[in-house]
Amino acid sequence: MSFLHFIVLMPFLATILIPFLYKKWGHRIHTGWFVVFVPLTIFISLLLYLPEISNGNFIATSMPWIPSLGINLDIYLDGLALMFALIISGIGVLVVIYSIFYMSKEREALHNFYIYLLLFMGAMLGLVISDNVLALYTVWELTSISSFLLIAYWYERKKSRAGALKAMLITVFGGLMMLAGLIMLAMISDTYSIREMIASVNVIQDSYLFIPAMILLLLGAFTKSAQFPFSIWLPDAMEAPTPISAYLHSATMVKAGIYLVARMTPIFGGHSLWFWLVAGIGLLTLLYGSLRAVRQTDLKALLAFSTISQLGLIMSLLGVGSAAYYFSGGEQQELYALALFAALFHLFNHSTFKGALFMVVGIIDLESGTRDIRRLGGLMAIMPVTFTIAVIGSLSMAGLPPFNGFLSKEMFFTGMLQAAEVNMFTLEGFTILFPIIAWVASVFTFIYCFILLFKPFFGSLRLDQLPKKKVREAPLGMLVPPSILAILVVVIFFLPNVLSDSLLKPALLSIGPFTSLNEIPFEITAWHGWNTEIYMTIGVIVVGLLLFFMVKNWNSILRIYPDNLSLNSLYNSGIEKMESSSSSFTNFYMTGSIRHYIMYILIAFVGILATAVISLDSVSFNLNFKANVSIYDVSILAAMVVAAFMTLLTKNRITAIVSLGAVGYLMVMVYVIFRAPDLALTQMVVETATTVLFLLCFYHLPKFGKRIEKLPFKLTNFLVAISVGLTFTVLTLIATNHKLYHSISSYFENAYELAGAKNIVNAILVDFRGFDTMMEIAVLLIAGLGVFTLIKLRSKDGDNNETK
Amino acid sequence: MFDTLMILSLTILTVAILLNLFRLVRGPSNADRVQALDAIGINLISGIAIFSVFLHTHAFFELILLIGILSFIGTIAFARFIERGYAIERKR
């Protein structure tokens, strides 16, 4: 166990302490103040690793978990992992501080909140620095579970529970797919370590499991990162408290899928299917999210769709960047690797501005009582600080200078323009769509960013429409975390290369086709001349502004699209259909009638046995019996058959009992014929006892509805009975004709010498195989006790029912 | 000669059982059927006795006694059931 392991496990250890702290101090000090030290410690300790990682090195350490199976807690801290870990712990600090002021000390169950949050934080940290795929999967599911718990934090609300369930179903579905993909990869490469998988990439690419593993992994990544069409859980997850939305559903968890795709790029990159799936789905998500975001009236829903859209953007860049693996060196490779670089850069930027925006929305919600943009307005004068942060965040998201979104948006356009020139994969013609979709989506991004900025802050303040009568600026503590993020947004614009050199380039080193830091040539510059990208940005601004001010004129077009064709209603009706069809299917065969169940059992018996006998072609027997059958035996058997049929065909219960008794008595005779005196004795006693028991039962049959009638004839019963009889007759004939070994009965003939008994049967029962007898005595004992208790308890129950 | 006689009597007893079975199947009342069952028991006793002589064994003698007792008990149970509607009386 190394220091890094301790860092990852620290949130989990802290969860144990929280209930005690909450109980002891919770009513005086907000529990968040204790919690904030955890991410702060993690963040500072991770910063200590920064110089080492920035030089292009990595840190690998291992702790045994299940060494016999090769499953260990392997940690691999490289540029990518460190970047994610810093985002997770850094924004974690800010979110905890924000939540101290957001979550009420008096009203909320804070210990639950912080336990879930720390569980999530630990799981997410473990996810990004884990090198072992099974450990990765474990924490991957832990993020799903803790996210489920956090979304349903206000579990008394129906919508929270519904949102949590939906997120759980979708992400766990993806998680299981991913597990299958990871196992396939482990099977191909014969290792659980991602690093070793990347080292044996040639073996993996030649395997027939390459494509299935790729698709399964992508399913996991797409569901977690809310890509189209699995994006539907993210807007519903907005029922969570706002700090959670800011942390999980914008900055960290939804980037787990991005992380997976980035991590797997060295393995799958360069393959056309990977390129088309990742880039294509990413662009589709980008367009879908931005179009849907424009329609939203709830601020958090708007941010949710914008998150979906921005995740699509990052995903498409990763897809385009994967083409870098197609080339070995040269200018082309560099150009595509730029897309990977842009993806990492935008990923970082998105975490900063989206976190700030969510916190802003939370402030508006808390101070005004609503998040509905139709009721909000004119908050600029009341909340100047919040407004400033919102300006920085939304303009950065829209991609305007002087904010970091501008830089990554420019690089995004560069990447997409580069993708338009892709000519090494099939379907070349479609690549021209890449920059077009990217541009259109950017226009809509611009529009919803302006909606986000203008609707709550500009216009007139309508106090009568707001639930809270006194709207005022948020407390300082609530403003500090988003301010830090906003400052970061501006600082990154002016000093992008500090971030680039320390974090982005090492991260690119771990996912791109480079061997050392010196090979990475990229410099982020705010201004690179009058090129296509800048014209595109100007176009976005002009068209976006035009459309924004005419929003009332065209907004109705977006509503033409019917709601019942949306993905959400598809999901809902799909779930409903699945439930109704599975319940009707279950009702179809689980009829509650024992007759049916016995039918299934017998048909299955006969089906399996008959198929086995026929398909093995073993129906062979001769009828040359060695025993000489006398007329006496035949007539006894004939009498038995008649009596048995009598039992079946009679319409009188007494007759059925009497004929059953006749069968039993004649069985005694059969035993005599075959020289089995002990069996005959037992059979006689048991037969009489059973008959008397039957008579006992008849006495208790209910008077009401007691009809003595013939059994109705049912063709299926008849056929099943005939086939069961036939099958077992044939089987018996086959079995008696195929005696492979001699019987061991000659051993028991020495019973007198071995056991001192002249009766072989009794010697076997009590001496040679006495255990069976003991257990049968136990069976009889249990049966007797059972009957006794049944009768006793029934009479008591009957009394109770009567008094009721 | 002796064996032939034995087999002949066995066969006759079997025919008797079959005829009893006819009464068991057709018997207009339940009492007829119970009588038939009782008679089958008696026939079995005789059959087993002859069979024992035929086989020169006395392993089946207990069985003969047992059938005698039990077919009696069975018939009594049936008779009580037919007459009173129950086979074993309740104490209460």
Tab-separated table of C-alpha atoms in Angstrom, chain A residues 123 127 134-148 168 171-179 224 253:
chain	number	residue	atom	x	y	z
A	123	ALA	CA	-14.904	5.769	-6.592
A	127	LEU	CA	-11.673	4.942	-11.625
A	134	LEU	CA	-11.646	-5.329	-12.937
A	135	ALA	CA	-10.804	-2.813	-10.233
A	136	LEU	CA	-11.835	-0.166	-12.747
A	137	TYR	CA	-15.149	-1.863	-13.284
A	138	THR	CA	-15.724	-2.143	-9.532
A	139	VAL	CA	-15.351	1.568	-8.945
A	140	TRP	CA	-17.237	2.289	-12.169
A	141	GLU	CA	-20.287	0.598	-10.665
A	142	LEU	CA	-19.654	2.322	-7.372
A	143	THR	CA	-19.980	5.670	-9.143
A	144	SER	CA	-23.296	4.478	-10.590
A	145	ILE	CA	-24.546	3.437	-7.184
A	146	SER	CA	-23.430	6.556	-5.363
A	147	SER	CA	-24.899	8.668	-8.154
A	148	PHE	CA	-28.155	6.765	-7.713
A	168	MET	CA	-29.365	3.509	-12.438
A	171	THR	CA	-25.715	3.368	-16.441
A	172	VAL	CA	-25.729	-0.110	-14.971
A	173	PHE	CA	-26.785	-1.509	-18.329
A	174	GLY	CA	-23.797	0.221	-19.861
A	175	GLY	CA	-21.567	-0.856	-17.002
A	176	LEU	CA	-22.390	-4.502	-17.548
A	177	MET	CA	-21.748	-4.162	-21.262
A	178	MET	CA	-18.427	-2.582	-20.441
A	179	LEU	CA	-17.566	-5.440	-18.098
A	224	LYS	CA	-22.112	6.853	-18.654
A	253	MET	CA	-19.147	11.301	-13.483
